[in-house]
Amino acid sequence: MDTSGVNRSRLPREVLPGVFVFPDAAEVAHGAARRFVDCAWQAIARYSQFHVALSGGSTPRELFRLLASSEFRSQVDWPRVHLFWGDERAVPPDSPDSNYGMARRELLLRVPIPLANVHRMEAEDPQIGRAAHNYEIVLRRLLRLDDRGFPILDLLFLGMGPDGHTASLFPGSPLLRETTRWVSTPLVAKMNNARRMTLTLPVLEAAENILFLIAGPEKAPALRDVLSNRTQPPLPAQMVQPRHGQRSSDLGFSCFSALFLGAVLTNRSII
Ligand code: 6PG
């Protein structure tokens, strides 16, 4: 704690433009919650609605709890928020593996968001191809389009696996070369051909603001490769190159085009 009473060891460090390292996962979640609020205010001021896609996996759990907490819940105009998902597993919504299910338990049941504003991927549908098409129809109905005709999310949360996958875009997948479809249903070989539903790379890249939340030392090697552009072919998380949005560090904690919030390394050096 310095003379100003600020505990500087808890503050994030910007180690590369748009790459913030936090002391731990709890601080990553706090940084992400602040970002959610800022992006919500900006989008609602500009478009009277806020379209945000949530990431899956375990890392966003703390963020969801924080957004539902007394510290953040009242800062968001929830009736103007529309929730989407970047990807989903082919499991029922009440399954412990459901990305929607986790968000419902930790966030949706605790904030005043209208059910009509919650747009989950129905990846458990036996006709998952039709469900993916229906999801594209929902995106087309609600989101504005960019100059290439892809839907623009105001904020997109993404995670990253130790192999550098993001959403359900895995290394070596032919889906990484997708240029037209918005939603796809890959079989993930390395997960015993588990079926997934995922937004495609052009849709991820069309987002106004992209926020990668990455926590855990097991992800350090992949994050180093992603940030140093060392890998050929590039890892999926490395391939997400935002097409929109203004990037300027003087905005402080407002919206950037792409940011990495991470607590991945004990020795706190990324490259
Ligand atoms: C999923 C995800 C996936 C996730 C990473 C990180 O459905 O699994 O969307 O891309 O973000 O695998 O997962 P963890 O946060 O659990 O490490």
Short mmCIF file of C-alpha atoms and ligand atoms in Angstrom, two decimals:
data_model
loop_
_atom_site.label_atom_id
_atom_site.label_comp_id
_atom_site.label_asym_id
_atom_site.label_seq_id
_atom_site.Cartn_x
_atom_site.Cartn_y
_atom_site.Cartn_z
CA MET A 1 0.00 0.00 0.00
CA ASP A 2 1.64 3.29 -1.03
CA THR A 3 1.16 6.75 0.52
CA SER A 4 -2.02 7.25 -1.56
CA GLY A 5 -3.47 4.13 0.02
CA VAL A 6 -3.48 2.32 -3.34
CA ASN A 7 -2.42 -1.33 -3.22
CA ARG A 8 -0.40 -1.20 -6.46
CA SER A 9 0.31 -4.92 -6.35
CA ARG A 10 -3.41 -5.45 -7.11
CA LEU A 11 -3.41 -3.17 -10.13
CA PRO A 12 -3.21 -4.59 -13.66
CA ARG A 13 -0.08 -4.05 -15.77
CA GLU A 14 -0.42 -3.39 -19.50
CA VAL A 15 2.42 -5.59 -20.76
CA LEU A 16 1.58 -5.06 -24.43
CA PRO A 17 -0.93 -2.68 -26.04
CA GLY A 18 -4.30 -4.06 -24.95
CA VAL A 19 -2.78 -6.88 -22.89
CA PHE A 20 -3.40 -6.48 -19.18
CA VAL A 21 -1.94 -8.84 -16.57
CA PHE A 22 -3.82 -8.99 -13.27
CA PRO A 23 -2.51 -10.52 -10.02
CA ASP A 24 -5.18 -13.25 -10.01
CA ALA A 25 -8.38 -14.56 -11.57
CA ALA A 26 -10.55 -12.56 -9.17
CA GLU A 27 -8.98 -9.32 -10.43
CA VAL A 28 -9.38 -10.49 -14.03
CA ALA A 29 -13.09 -10.93 -13.34
CA HIS A 30 -13.28 -7.49 -11.75
CA GLY A 31 -11.54 -5.89 -14.71
CA ALA A 32 -13.91 -7.69 -17.06
CA ALA A 33 -16.99 -6.63 -15.08
CA ARG A 34 -15.88 -2.98 -15.33
CA ARG A 35 -15.41 -3.46 -19.04
CA PHE A 36 -18.89 -4.97 -19.39
CA VAL A 37 -20.41 -1.94 -17.65
CA ASP A 38 -18.47 0.56 -19.78
CA CYS A 39 -19.36 -1.18 -23.03
CA ALA A 40 -23.00 -1.44 -21.95
CA TRP A 41 -23.19 2.29 -21.25
CA GLN A 42 -21.59 3.17 -24.58
CA ALA A 43 -23.74 0.79 -26.65
CA ILE A 44 -26.99 1.78 -24.93
CA ALA A 45 -26.10 5.48 -25.37
CA ARG A 46 -25.44 4.91 -29.09
CA TYR A 47 -27.91 2.17 -30.07
CA SER A 48 -30.28 1.97 -27.03
CA GLN A 49 -29.38 -1.70 -26.76
CA PHE A 50 -26.32 -3.70 -25.77
CA HIS A 51 -25.57 -6.94 -27.63
CA VAL A 52 -22.99 -9.07 -25.84
CA ALA A 53 -21.80 -12.64 -26.41
CA LEU A 54 -20.62 -14.63 -23.40
CA SER A 55 -17.78 -17.11 -23.43
CA GLY A 56 -18.04 -20.64 -22.11
CA GLY A 57 -15.88 -22.84 -19.96
CA SER A 58 -15.10 -22.13 -16.29
CA THR A 59 -13.16 -18.83 -16.46
CA PRO A 60 -16.22 -16.50 -16.81
CA ARG A 61 -17.97 -17.90 -13.70
CA GLU A 62 -16.45 -15.27 -11.39
CA LEU A 63 -17.35 -12.51 -13.86
CA PHE A 64 -20.99 -13.66 -13.91
CA ARG A 65 -21.11 -13.69 -10.12
CA LEU A 66 -19.66 -10.18 -9.97
CA LEU A 67 -22.12 -8.80 -12.54
CA ALA A 68 -24.94 -10.23 -10.42
CA SER A 69 -23.47 -8.76 -7.23
CA SER A 70 -24.66 -5.57 -5.53
CA GLU A 71 -21.44 -3.89 -6.70
CA PHE A 72 -22.32 -4.20 -10.41
CA ARG A 73 -25.95 -5.31 -10.89
CA SER A 74 -27.37 -1.79 -10.51
CA GLN A 75 -24.86 -0.28 -12.95
CA VAL A 76 -26.36 -2.11 -15.95
CA ASP A 77 -29.66 -1.33 -17.69
CA TRP A 78 -30.51 -5.06 -17.98
CA PRO A 79 -33.82 -4.65 -19.88
CA ARG A 80 -31.67 -3.21 -22.74
CA VAL A 81 -29.13 -6.04 -22.68
CA HIS A 82 -29.30 -8.93 -25.17
CA LEU A 83 -27.17 -11.98 -24.36
CA PHE A 84 -25.72 -14.36 -26.92
CA TRP A 85 -23.08 -17.11 -26.71
CA GLY A 86 -19.84 -17.55 -28.63
CA ASP A 87 -20.24 -21.31 -28.50
CA GLU A 88 -22.07 -24.13 -26.81
CA ARG A 89 -21.69 -27.83 -26.13
CA ALA A 90 -24.28 -30.28 -27.54
CA VAL A 91 -25.81 -30.89 -24.10
CA PRO A 92 -29.18 -29.99 -22.54
CA PRO A 93 -29.35 -26.54 -20.88
CA ASP A 94 -29.52 -28.07 -17.39
CA SER A 95 -26.37 -30.14 -17.97
CA PRO A 96 -23.32 -29.21 -15.80
CA ASP A 97 -21.42 -28.91 -19.11
CA SER A 98 -23.83 -26.35 -20.58
CA ASN A 99 -22.33 -22.87 -21.07
CA TYR A 100 -25.85 -21.44 -20.96
CA GLY A 101 -26.61 -23.46 -17.83
CA MET A 102 -23.64 -22.01 -15.96
CA ALA A 103 -24.52 -18.45 -16.98
CA ARG A 104 -28.13 -19.03 -15.97
CA ARG A 105 -27.20 -20.24 -12.49
CA GLU A 106 -24.55 -17.55 -11.85
CA LEU A 107 -26.07 -14.54 -13.64
CA LEU A 108 -29.41 -14.79 -15.48
CA LEU A 109 -31.42 -15.86 -12.43
CA ARG A 110 -29.98 -12.92 -10.44
CA VAL A 111 -30.42 -9.92 -12.75
CA PRO A 112 -33.58 -8.35 -14.26
CA ILE A 113 -32.88 -9.36 -17.86
CA PRO A 114 -36.02 -10.18 -19.88
CA LEU A 115 -36.11 -13.85 -20.96
CA ALA A 116 -36.79 -12.64 -24.53
CA ASN A 117 -33.34 -11.01 -24.46
CA VAL A 118 -31.53 -14.27 -23.69
CA HIS A 119 -30.53 -15.96 -26.95
CA ARG A 120 -29.03 -19.33 -26.12
CA MET A 121 -27.61 -21.76 -28.68
CA GLU A 122 -29.88 -24.84 -28.75
CA ALA A 123 -26.95 -27.14 -29.38
CA GLU A 124 -28.72 -30.11 -27.81
CA ASP A 125 -31.15 -30.16 -30.74
CA PRO A 126 -30.77 -33.49 -32.59
CA GLN A 127 -31.07 -31.40 -35.76
CA ILE A 128 -28.20 -29.18 -34.71
CA GLY A 129 -27.71 -27.90 -38.25
CA ARG A 130 -31.22 -26.47 -38.24
CA ALA A 131 -30.60 -25.01 -34.75
CA ALA A 132 -27.46 -23.29 -36.07
CA HIS A 133 -29.48 -21.84 -38.95
CA ASN A 134 -32.10 -20.60 -36.50
CA TYR A 135 -29.37 -18.93 -34.46
CA GLU A 136 -28.16 -17.12 -37.56
CA ILE A 137 -31.75 -15.90 -38.11
CA VAL A 138 -31.80 -14.50 -34.56
CA LEU A 139 -28.46 -12.71 -35.09
CA ARG A 140 -29.67 -11.32 -38.42
CA ARG A 141 -32.90 -10.04 -36.82
CA LEU A 142 -31.21 -8.25 -33.89
CA LEU A 143 -27.69 -7.16 -34.88
CA ARG A 144 -26.47 -4.42 -37.19
CA LEU A 145 -24.19 -5.59 -40.00
CA ASP A 146 -20.64 -4.54 -40.86
CA ASP A 147 -19.42 -3.57 -44.32
CA ARG A 148 -18.88 -7.27 -45.19
CA GLY A 149 -22.38 -8.20 -44.11
CA PHE A 150 -21.39 -9.86 -40.80
CA PRO A 151 -23.29 -9.15 -37.54
CA ILE A 152 -21.66 -6.75 -35.07
CA LEU A 153 -21.69 -7.69 -31.39
CA ASP A 154 -21.03 -4.72 -29.12
CA LEU A 155 -18.91 -6.89 -26.84
CA LEU A 156 -17.63 -10.42 -27.31
CA PHE A 157 -16.07 -12.41 -24.47
CA LEU A 158 -13.69 -15.17 -25.47
CA GLY A 159 -11.70 -17.71 -23.52
CA MET A 160 -8.71 -19.74 -24.60
CA GLY A 161 -7.77 -23.37 -24.01
CA PRO A 162 -4.20 -24.56 -23.33
CA ASP A 163 -4.08 -25.57 -27.01
CA GLY A 164 -4.93 -22.06 -28.17
CA HIS A 165 -8.52 -22.84 -29.14
CA THR A 166 -11.15 -20.15 -28.64
CA ALA A 167 -14.94 -20.48 -28.75
CA SER A 168 -15.17 -23.91 -30.43
CA LEU A 169 -12.54 -23.13 -33.04
CA PHE A 170 -9.77 -25.70 -32.50
CA PRO A 171 -6.28 -25.85 -34.02
CA GLY A 172 -6.27 -27.53 -37.43
CA SER A 173 -10.04 -27.27 -37.89
CA PRO A 174 -11.18 -26.57 -41.47
CA LEU A 175 -13.68 -24.21 -39.83
CA LEU A 176 -10.80 -21.73 -39.40
CA ARG A 177 -11.05 -21.11 -43.16
CA GLU A 178 -14.80 -20.37 -43.03
CA THR A 179 -15.65 -17.12 -44.86
CA THR A 180 -19.45 -17.08 -45.26
CA ARG A 181 -21.39 -18.94 -42.55
CA TRP A 182 -22.08 -17.19 -39.23
CA VAL A 183 -22.71 -20.26 -37.07
CA SER A 184 -21.26 -23.75 -37.41
CA THR A 185 -21.50 -27.14 -35.68
CA PRO A 186 -18.07 -28.76 -35.59
CA LEU A 187 -17.23 -32.22 -34.33
CA VAL A 188 -14.23 -31.83 -32.04
CA ALA A 189 -11.93 -34.78 -32.71
CA LYS A 190 -9.75 -34.23 -29.65
CA MET A 191 -12.88 -34.32 -27.45
CA ASN A 192 -14.01 -37.73 -28.70
CA ASN A 193 -15.88 -36.10 -31.54
CA ALA A 194 -18.01 -34.06 -29.18
CA ARG A 195 -20.43 -31.86 -31.14
CA ARG A 196 -20.33 -28.12 -30.58
CA MET A 197 -22.12 -25.03 -31.95
CA THR A 198 -19.94 -21.96 -32.46
CA LEU A 199 -19.83 -18.53 -34.02
CA THR A 200 -17.38 -18.52 -36.91
CA LEU A 201 -14.18 -16.45 -37.18
CA PRO A 202 -15.68 -13.70 -39.43
CA VAL A 203 -18.42 -13.12 -36.82
CA LEU A 204 -15.94 -13.07 -33.94
CA GLU A 205 -13.79 -10.57 -35.81
CA ALA A 206 -16.77 -8.33 -36.59
CA ALA A 207 -17.35 -7.62 -32.90
CA GLU A 208 -16.94 -3.98 -31.86
CA ASN A 209 -15.04 -5.02 -28.75
CA ILE A 210 -13.38 -8.33 -28.00
CA LEU A 211 -12.28 -9.33 -24.52
CA PHE A 212 -10.21 -12.45 -23.96
CA LEU A 213 -10.36 -13.67 -20.36
CA ILE A 214 -7.49 -16.03 -19.71
CA ALA A 215 -6.54 -17.41 -16.33
CA GLY A 216 -4.33 -20.29 -15.20
CA PRO A 217 -0.61 -21.12 -15.63
CA GLU A 218 -1.46 -24.03 -17.95
CA LYS A 219 -2.35 -21.48 -20.61
CA ALA A 220 0.93 -19.56 -20.46
CA PRO A 221 2.71 -21.36 -23.36
CA ALA A 222 -0.23 -20.88 -25.75
CA LEU A 223 -0.69 -17.26 -24.68
CA ARG A 224 3.00 -16.58 -25.33
CA ASP A 225 2.62 -18.04 -28.81
CA VAL A 226 -0.58 -16.08 -29.47
CA LEU A 227 0.89 -12.76 -28.35
CA SER A 228 4.23 -13.24 -30.08
CA ASN A 229 2.64 -14.50 -33.32
CA ARG A 230 5.24 -17.26 -33.16
CA THR A 231 3.09 -20.17 -34.31
CA GLN A 232 2.53 -21.22 -37.93
CA PRO A 233 -0.23 -21.92 -38.71
CA PRO A 234 -1.48 -19.41 -36.16
CA LEU A 235 -3.49 -20.65 -33.20
CA PRO A 236 -7.24 -19.93 -33.35
CA ALA A 237 -7.02 -17.30 -30.56
CA GLN A 238 -4.25 -15.61 -32.56
CA MET A 239 -6.42 -15.55 -35.69
CA VAL A 240 -9.09 -13.37 -34.06
CA GLN A 241 -8.13 -10.02 -35.58
CA PRO A 242 -10.73 -7.37 -34.74
CA ARG A 243 -11.97 -5.41 -37.76
CA HIS A 244 -13.65 -2.55 -35.94
CA GLY A 245 -13.40 -0.33 -32.95
CA GLN A 246 -10.96 2.30 -31.88
CA ARG A 247 -7.85 1.28 -30.01
CA SER A 248 -6.37 3.88 -27.71
CA SER A 249 -4.85 3.37 -24.26
CA ASP A 250 -5.87 6.81 -23.06
CA LEU A 251 -9.47 5.64 -22.86
CA GLY A 252 -8.60 4.01 -19.61
CA PHE A 253 -11.17 1.40 -18.66
CA SER A 254 -13.49 1.92 -21.60
CA CYS A 255 -13.86 -0.19 -24.69
CA PHE A 256 -10.90 -1.23 -26.73
CA SER A 257 -11.04 -3.25 -29.91
CA ALA A 258 -9.36 -6.27 -28.49
CA LEU A 259 -7.99 -6.92 -25.09
CA PHE A 260 -6.40 -9.72 -23.21
CA LEU A 261 -7.10 -9.79 -19.51
CA GLY A 262 -4.98 -12.46 -17.98
CA ALA A 263 -3.56 -13.91 -14.84
CA VAL A 264 -1.57 -16.70 -16.32
CA LEU A 265 1.90 -16.49 -15.00
CA THR A 266 3.35 -16.44 -11.56
CA ASN A 267 6.54 -14.86 -12.91
CA ARG A 268 4.39 -12.22 -14.60
CA SER A 269 6.35 -12.05 -17.82
CA ILE A 270 4.50 -12.92 -20.99
CA ILE A 271 7.13 -12.77 -23.72
C1 6PG B 1 -16.10 -23.86 -24.23
C2 6PG B 1 -15.50 -22.55 -24.50
C3 6PG B 1 -14.01 -22.61 -24.70
C4 6PG B 1 -13.42 -22.06 -23.41
C5 6PG B 1 -11.98 -22.50 -23.25
C6 6PG B 1 -11.44 -22.10 -21.89
O1 6PG B 1 -17.30 -24.02 -24.46
O2 6PG B 1 -15.38 -24.72 -23.74
O3 6PG B 1 -16.14 -21.59 -25.01
O4 6PG B 1 -13.53 -21.92 -25.79
O5 6PG B 1 -13.51 -20.66 -23.39
O6 6PG B 1 -11.94 -23.89 -23.39
O7 6PG B 1 -12.15 -22.83 -20.94
P1 6PG B 1 -11.88 -22.63 -19.37
O8 6PG B 1 -12.31 -21.26 -19.04
O9 6PG B 1 -12.72 -23.66 -18.70
O10 6PG B 1 -10.40 -22.83 -19.14
#
